[in-house]
Amino acid sequence: MQPGNSGKNMMEQENQDWPVQAEETEINQQPTSDSYQVKLEFFEGPLDLLLFLIRKKKIDINDIPMAVITRDYLDYLEKKDQINLDREAEFLFIASLLIYIKSQMLLPREQETITEDDPRQTLVDRLLEFQKIKVASSLLREKEEVELQRWRRAFLPPLEKPDELELLQVSLFDLAETFFLIMKRKERENLRVIKGKDVSVEEKLREIIDYLGKNGSMDFLDYFSSQDSLEEALVSFFCLLELVKNHLVVAIQEELFQTIRVWLRKDKAPHQVHGPSHE
Amino acid sequence: MNDQLKAILEVFIFLSQEPLTINKMKEVLGEVPEEELQASLAALLADFNQENHGIQIVQSGGGYLFTTKPEHDQWVRRWLQIEKKTRLSTAALETLSIIAYHQPITQAEVSAIRGVDSTYSIKNLLQKKLIKIVGRKKAPGNPLVYRTSEKFLEYFGLNSLDDLPKEEEIAKILEEEKQTIS
């Protein structure tokens, strides 16, 4: 949808609103019977297309002639020579839903007296909801348009705050999630007497850096599990956070609950390591 | 005293990196009678929102902030040598609307309403910090639950979620469209 359109006159501007492509680009090729065609790519999704067809035919959304709309819908799909499953699976899903609903309506029912739900109802509810969202979107679009023209000062002298950007890159939420998961595992194993050994963050930092220097990268889950005590494992996790914060390592977790891979940053030499900041 | 307080508030809004809330003002000012604060703030707003200023104070994202006026947009862009700010894509805006009106909500629920897989849009919105993860749903798979962020309000110039276009407003527009069709 075009920006800045008032939601109120969405219908009057239908021709600009809906992605209509003139055939002008294909002058040299033989003209088709359609004066214009609408390409599937321009629709945000199958519901978008369905809503477009309903409007075009001026159909009451609460009483959709299933046969007509299904045929129209399938016509659009058939314009494609090939089906790109990644994108069009969702379109096909709604197509099968349309056909299913039509078949439900055709089937004779044993007891007509029982007031069955209209098989179209779920679809209608979805369309109505989607329609609302589209209007809400267009209203928000207007607000966005105004706000983008109101400029604010974005820069100020930096406050004394730790830079959290590096952490967010890994997604703090996911990192913490994994941490607690491993903590639980560790707790279960760690029922014996805890050894009276003090682990300092400095030592651990150095150990991790050395390990990374030697091996290139680290599987943090393995490393964490190989620690002797819960305390030591905890300290190693804090060290990881510390290293990420100081931009000394890169930590990447590909998927939730999977291991965190840690690399040394190429631009930082290991000797630059200092102890943890005291915060 | 009143004039002085007004000037101090102006300083605070100027210094603040995000919309300045009344609570923050109180926190920094310490003991100031509520009435006096409100009166000074109102006077400050009135001062600034006169025609002859290029800068205005707007209430957005739950607080107050200085912005330029929309009519000077082209001058700002000429100064910064920027063409036009990028807008959200239709897909992102649709996803954001759904989250705004149905929060807290999971990715699967958003996708169901749109009829389109919304993983990418959600990732995009998270990156822009317009939405945030607020936890996990106690449902199979423990899916993440999303809400709109403070930045969302600020981005659209809303003071709170109550400022979102109302259900009745949307219904009215749909009704008008319906009449245009028939």
XYZ file of C-alpha atoms in Angstrom:
461
model
C 0.000 0.000 0.000
C 1.184 3.472 -0.755
C 2.256 5.614 2.176
C 0.388 8.629 3.333
C -2.948 7.464 2.073
C -5.628 8.434 4.423
C -7.320 5.256 5.525
C -10.587 7.004 4.871
C -10.276 7.133 1.150
C -8.636 3.794 0.650
C -11.340 2.710 -1.722
C -11.361 5.809 -3.857
C -7.705 5.336 -4.496
C -7.984 1.698 -5.159
C -6.102 1.878 -8.388
C -3.073 3.327 -6.714
C -3.494 1.289 -3.601
C -3.509 -2.068 -5.178
C -0.513 -3.174 -7.075
C -1.655 -2.891 -10.608
C 0.870 -3.369 -13.311
C 0.183 -2.102 -16.775
C 1.223 -4.202 -19.709
C 3.186 -1.378 -21.275
C 6.484 -3.041 -20.595
C 5.688 -5.798 -23.044
C 4.922 -3.749 -26.120
C 6.865 -5.973 -28.428
C 5.215 -9.098 -27.250
C 1.737 -10.000 -28.284
C -0.816 -8.249 -26.138
C -2.940 -10.384 -23.888
C -6.645 -10.023 -23.510
C -6.312 -8.588 -20.014
C -5.963 -4.847 -19.935
C -3.884 -5.162 -16.806
C -2.634 -7.888 -14.615
C -1.888 -8.127 -10.957
C 1.066 -10.140 -9.964
C 1.110 -12.468 -7.031
C 4.360 -10.988 -5.794
C 2.652 -7.743 -4.938
C 0.407 -9.273 -2.331
C 1.604 -9.499 1.225
C -0.044 -12.888 1.560
C -2.971 -15.087 0.579
C -5.434 -13.181 2.761
C -4.359 -9.975 1.077
C -5.112 -11.501 -2.322
C -8.430 -12.898 -1.148
C -9.503 -9.552 0.249
C -8.537 -7.900 -3.022
C -10.683 -10.341 -5.030
C -13.622 -9.868 -2.690
C -13.421 -6.106 -3.080
C -12.990 -6.271 -6.804
C -16.137 -8.347 -7.147
C -17.916 -6.144 -4.588
C -18.802 -9.187 -2.586
C -20.267 -9.045 0.895
C -17.599 -10.501 3.108
C -20.185 -12.222 5.295
C -21.706 -14.073 2.357
C -18.914 -15.178 0.094
C -19.886 -17.189 -3.000
C -17.245 -19.849 -2.536
C -17.263 -21.228 -6.095
C -16.711 -17.808 -7.672
C -14.019 -16.679 -5.290
C -12.192 -20.018 -5.380
C -12.086 -19.910 -9.188
C -10.761 -16.344 -9.161
C -8.207 -17.231 -6.558
C -6.973 -20.272 -8.446
C -6.760 -18.209 -11.636
C -4.194 -16.047 -9.929
C -2.172 -19.030 -8.833
C -2.294 -20.527 -12.311
C -0.717 -17.455 -13.818
C 2.495 -18.743 -12.345
C 4.464 -21.150 -14.519
C 6.350 -22.461 -11.574
C 5.481 -22.730 -7.957
C 8.055 -21.344 -5.609
C 7.291 -23.440 -2.555
C 8.955 -21.135 -0.076
C 6.672 -18.300 -0.906
C 3.624 -19.818 -2.464
C 3.001 -22.592 0.018
C 0.916 -20.179 2.028
C -1.112 -19.254 -1.044
C -1.681 -22.933 -1.802
C -2.717 -23.581 1.763
C -5.525 -21.035 1.531
C -6.463 -22.428 -1.896
C -6.952 -25.854 -0.403
C -8.910 -24.295 2.443
C -11.245 -22.613 -0.061
C -11.823 -25.885 -1.870
C -12.366 -27.674 1.401
C -14.981 -25.155 2.489
C -16.776 -25.445 -0.835
C -16.836 -29.229 -0.523
C -18.181 -28.958 3.001
C -20.996 -26.806 1.730
C -21.854 -29.269 -1.028
C -22.005 -32.314 1.192
C -25.548 -33.244 2.132
C -26.096 -33.272 5.845
C -28.029 -35.963 7.578
C -29.794 -33.715 9.979
C -30.484 -30.307 8.570
C -32.322 -29.393 11.740
C -29.142 -29.170 13.762
C -27.958 -25.676 13.097
C -24.494 -26.382 11.872
C -21.888 -23.666 11.853
C -21.361 -22.138 8.472
C -18.134 -23.742 7.207
C -17.116 -20.324 5.925
C -17.219 -18.735 9.363
C -13.591 -19.335 10.364
C -12.374 -17.901 7.089
C -14.687 -14.904 7.386
C -13.443 -14.222 10.919
C -9.877 -14.331 9.718
C -10.616 -12.002 6.826
C -12.422 -9.547 9.063
C -9.526 -9.545 11.514
C -7.033 -9.130 8.691
C -9.072 -6.285 7.256
C -8.949 -4.497 10.606
C -5.207 -4.953 10.769
C -4.846 -3.490 7.296
C -6.762 -0.377 8.316
C -4.767 -0.114 11.546
C -1.586 -0.430 9.480
C -2.619 2.383 7.176
C -3.430 4.612 10.161
C -0.065 3.845 11.721
C 1.550 4.540 8.361
C 0.115 8.075 8.443
C 1.499 8.589 11.921
C 4.867 7.235 10.857
C 4.897 9.677 7.957
C 4.378 12.646 10.298
C 6.856 11.411 12.896
C 9.573 10.863 10.309
C 9.328 14.559 9.532
C 9.859 15.509 13.152
C 13.547 15.351 13.755
C 15.108 14.966 17.133
C 18.611 15.262 18.322
C 20.013 11.763 18.177
C 23.505 12.510 19.340
C 24.694 13.665 22.728
C 27.933 13.256 24.624
C 28.024 9.590 25.608
C 26.920 8.803 29.105
C 29.071 6.609 31.306
C 27.204 3.472 30.490
C 28.580 0.094 29.501
C 28.101 -0.523 25.837
C 25.549 -3.269 25.601
C 25.456 -3.446 21.851
C 27.868 -6.346 21.655
C 25.758 -8.312 24.062
C 22.579 -7.675 22.166
C 24.175 -9.038 19.069
C 24.201 -12.417 20.765
C 20.751 -11.768 22.227
C 21.055 -11.505 25.958
C 17.798 -13.331 26.465
C 19.032 -16.403 24.634
C 22.364 -16.311 26.365
C 20.723 -16.199 29.780
C 18.292 -18.926 28.765
C 21.159 -21.235 27.879
C 22.954 -20.291 31.046
C 20.087 -21.317 33.268
C 19.638 -24.530 31.354
C 23.246 -25.509 31.898
C 23.070 -24.346 35.494
C 20.261 -26.805 36.109
C 22.227 -29.629 34.542
C 25.257 -28.707 36.558
C 23.272 -28.571 39.753
C 21.991 -32.064 39.219
C 25.476 -33.465 38.775
C 26.968 -31.492 41.568
C 25.651 -33.289 44.585
C 29.016 -34.095 46.083
C 31.155 -32.025 48.379
C 32.379 -28.840 46.794
C 36.113 -28.598 46.762
C 37.566 -25.734 48.683
C 39.268 -24.139 45.729
C 39.042 -20.482 44.980
C 38.726 -19.524 41.352
C 39.583 -15.984 40.455
C 38.026 -14.242 37.510
C 41.476 -13.092 36.379
C 42.798 -16.629 36.220
C 39.771 -17.839 34.387
C 39.907 -14.996 31.884
C 43.484 -15.856 31.104
C 42.638 -19.528 30.832
C 39.864 -18.852 28.315
C 42.017 -16.486 26.284
C 44.873 -19.006 26.230
C 42.495 -21.752 25.207
C 41.145 -19.593 22.388
C 44.657 -18.623 21.346
C 45.613 -22.265 21.059
C 42.453 -23.731 19.581
C 41.021 -20.842 17.609
C 37.474 -21.255 18.817
C 35.662 -22.762 21.727
C 32.516 -24.762 22.254
C 31.320 -23.030 25.364
C 28.892 -25.751 26.376
C 31.667 -28.352 26.410
C 33.977 -26.024 28.240
C 31.349 -25.185 30.794
C 30.550 -28.834 31.425
C 34.187 -29.770 31.849
C 34.608 -27.417 34.788
C 35.354 -29.060 38.128
C 32.843 -27.316 40.281
C 29.692 -25.297 39.952
C 31.532 -22.282 41.241
C 34.212 -22.602 38.617
C 31.625 -23.058 35.887
C 29.803 -19.951 37.066
C 32.994 -17.926 37.009
C 33.686 -19.089 33.460
C 30.296 -17.848 32.341
C 30.923 -14.447 33.919
C 34.273 -14.388 32.168
C 32.561 -14.970 28.846
C 30.205 -12.048 29.486
C 33.169 -9.938 30.534
C 35.086 -10.814 27.381
C 32.134 -10.052 25.150
C 31.619 -6.753 26.895
C 35.252 -5.768 26.440
C 35.038 -6.633 22.747
C 37.745 -9.264 23.089
C 35.727 -12.193 21.813
C 32.755 -12.822 19.601
C 30.116 -15.197 20.907
C 27.521 -16.648 18.591
C 24.669 -18.925 19.398
C 23.080 -20.252 16.230
C 19.947 -21.546 17.848
C 18.312 -21.625 21.224
C 19.554 -24.272 23.628
C 22.499 -24.976 21.423
C 26.044 -24.299 22.267
C 27.636 -20.879 22.154
C 30.673 -20.680 19.885
C 33.359 -18.298 20.988
C 36.089 -16.745 18.890
C 38.896 -14.399 19.699
C 38.500 -11.066 17.962
C 41.149 -10.786 15.263
C 41.830 -7.121 15.893
C 42.632 -7.673 19.574
C 45.880 -9.197 20.682
C 45.661 -11.418 23.757
C 48.141 -9.343 25.744
C 45.628 -6.540 25.917
C 43.610 -8.479 28.425
C 43.135 -6.757 31.690
C 41.364 -7.899 34.734
C 37.644 -7.389 34.915
C 36.399 -3.913 35.492
C 35.159 -3.416 39.007
C 31.492 -2.738 38.739
C 10.386 30.433 41.413
C 7.875 29.438 38.812
C 9.904 30.912 35.981
C 13.013 29.297 37.312
C 11.357 25.898 37.479
C 10.130 26.344 33.928
C 13.685 27.039 32.784
C 15.002 23.991 34.653
C 12.402 21.768 33.022
C 13.479 23.105 29.659
C 17.058 22.139 30.491
C 15.986 18.644 31.516
C 14.076 18.034 28.304
C 17.026 19.346 26.344
C 19.423 16.995 28.113
C 17.245 13.904 28.051
C 18.125 11.260 25.488
C 14.674 9.737 25.578
C 11.214 11.191 26.189
C 11.418 12.785 29.630
C 8.761 11.433 31.967
C 7.120 13.374 34.784
C 8.501 10.783 37.213
C 12.029 11.433 36.068
C 11.498 15.192 36.524
C 10.291 14.603 40.067
C 13.141 12.230 40.770
C 15.741 14.840 39.831
C 13.964 17.866 41.251
C 13.257 16.312 44.615
C 10.514 18.043 46.556
C 8.442 20.227 44.334
C 4.688 20.602 44.753
C 2.827 18.687 42.058
C 0.740 21.708 41.118
C 3.736 23.931 40.677
C 5.429 21.362 38.460
C 2.355 20.945 36.283
C 1.861 24.701 35.965
C 5.481 25.279 34.970
C 5.374 22.451 32.480
C 2.168 23.765 30.924
C 3.703 27.233 30.655
C 6.806 25.799 29.015
C 4.736 23.847 26.478
C 2.710 26.939 25.681
C 5.905 28.942 25.157
C 7.353 26.488 22.751
C 4.339 25.547 20.758
C 3.895 29.016 19.367
C 4.104 29.500 15.651
C 7.368 31.428 15.726
C 9.488 28.541 16.983
C 11.289 25.984 14.854
C 11.570 23.626 17.785
C 8.570 22.253 19.604
C 7.997 20.067 22.612
C 5.911 16.985 21.893
C 4.446 14.426 24.229
C 5.411 11.038 22.901
C 6.517 7.652 24.204
C 5.287 8.498 27.714
C 7.300 11.706 28.091
C 8.316 15.035 26.629
C 10.933 15.729 23.994
C 12.152 18.432 21.653
C 11.590 17.886 17.954
C 11.591 19.978 14.823
C 8.291 20.624 13.083
C 7.111 18.557 10.102
C 6.997 21.643 7.882
C 10.747 22.077 8.243
C 11.491 18.519 7.191
C 13.014 19.518 3.876
C 15.367 21.979 5.580
C 16.581 19.371 8.026
C 17.219 16.955 5.190
C 19.019 19.605 3.213
C 21.201 20.321 6.246
C 21.928 16.664 6.870
C 22.099 15.900 3.155
C 19.696 13.018 3.550
C 17.123 12.068 0.947
C 14.283 10.549 2.867
C 14.173 8.429 5.974
C 13.354 4.810 5.321
C 9.890 3.711 6.259
C 8.880 0.324 7.555
C 7.998 -2.244 4.911
C 4.345 -3.182 4.520
C 5.062 -6.628 5.933
C 6.822 -5.177 8.967
C 4.066 -2.636 9.565
C 1.374 -5.310 9.307
C 3.240 -7.512 11.768
C 3.740 -4.575 14.102
C 0.036 -3.676 14.009
C -0.880 -7.228 14.925
C 1.542 -7.255 17.839
C 0.330 -3.829 18.985
C -3.310 -4.883 19.073
C -2.885 -8.462 20.276
C 0.009 -8.236 22.683
C 1.353 -10.282 24.348
C 1.555 -12.568 21.342
C 3.754 -15.324 19.894
C 5.268 -15.586 16.430
C 2.908 -18.432 15.489
C -0.118 -16.378 16.474
C 1.069 -13.435 14.390
C 1.658 -15.718 11.416
C -1.817 -17.210 11.788
C -3.457 -13.792 11.590
C -1.387 -12.694 8.612
C -1.607 -16.045 6.853
C 2.093 -15.631 6.171
C 5.159 -16.821 8.022
C 6.302 -13.828 10.056
C 9.627 -15.018 11.476
C 11.612 -12.612 9.344
C 9.416 -9.582 10.045
C 9.626 -10.224 13.767
C 13.389 -10.527 13.631
C 13.493 -7.268 11.722
C 11.282 -5.491 14.271
C 13.366 -6.855 17.153
C 16.470 -5.467 15.503
C 14.792 -2.085 15.165
C 13.830 -2.423 18.844
C 10.198 -1.667 18.032
C 9.168 -4.868 19.796
C 10.660 -6.771 22.709
C 10.646 -10.287 24.104
C 8.812 -10.385 27.388
C 9.085 -14.074 28.191
C 7.832 -17.450 27.116
C 4.354 -18.792 26.818
C 3.431 -21.821 28.880
C 2.402 -23.793 25.820
C 3.982 -26.625 23.828
C 7.430 -25.536 22.713
C 7.448 -22.624 25.149
C 7.372 -20.041 22.339
C 8.699 -16.531 22.925
C 6.148 -13.846 23.668
C 6.406 -10.360 22.170
C 5.214 -6.909 23.110
C 5.701 -3.486 21.586
C 8.493 -1.410 23.143
C 8.733 2.158 24.407
C 10.470 2.955 21.169
C 7.393 1.798 19.281
C 5.325 4.508 20.974
C 7.943 7.120 20.263
C 8.295 6.020 16.646
C 4.617 6.615 15.955
C 4.311 9.658 18.226
C 2.001 7.858 20.636
C 2.064 8.709 24.310
C 0.767 5.346 25.442
C -0.900 2.265 23.965
C -4.240 3.951 24.666
C -3.399 6.333 21.819
C -3.507 3.539 19.224
C -6.314 3.991 16.699
C -9.431 2.725 18.453
C -11.531 -0.232 17.407
C -14.454 2.128 16.676
C -12.284 4.326 14.496
C -11.251 1.297 12.431
C -14.842 0.030 12.235
C -15.965 3.445 11.009
C -13.409 3.459 8.213
C -14.404 -0.050 7.159
C -18.052 0.994 7.160
C -17.277 3.980 4.936
C -15.371 1.749 2.544
C -18.273 -0.642 2.405
C -20.598 2.177 1.391
C -18.220 3.334 -1.297
C -18.346 -0.147 -2.792
C -22.110 -0.563 -2.826
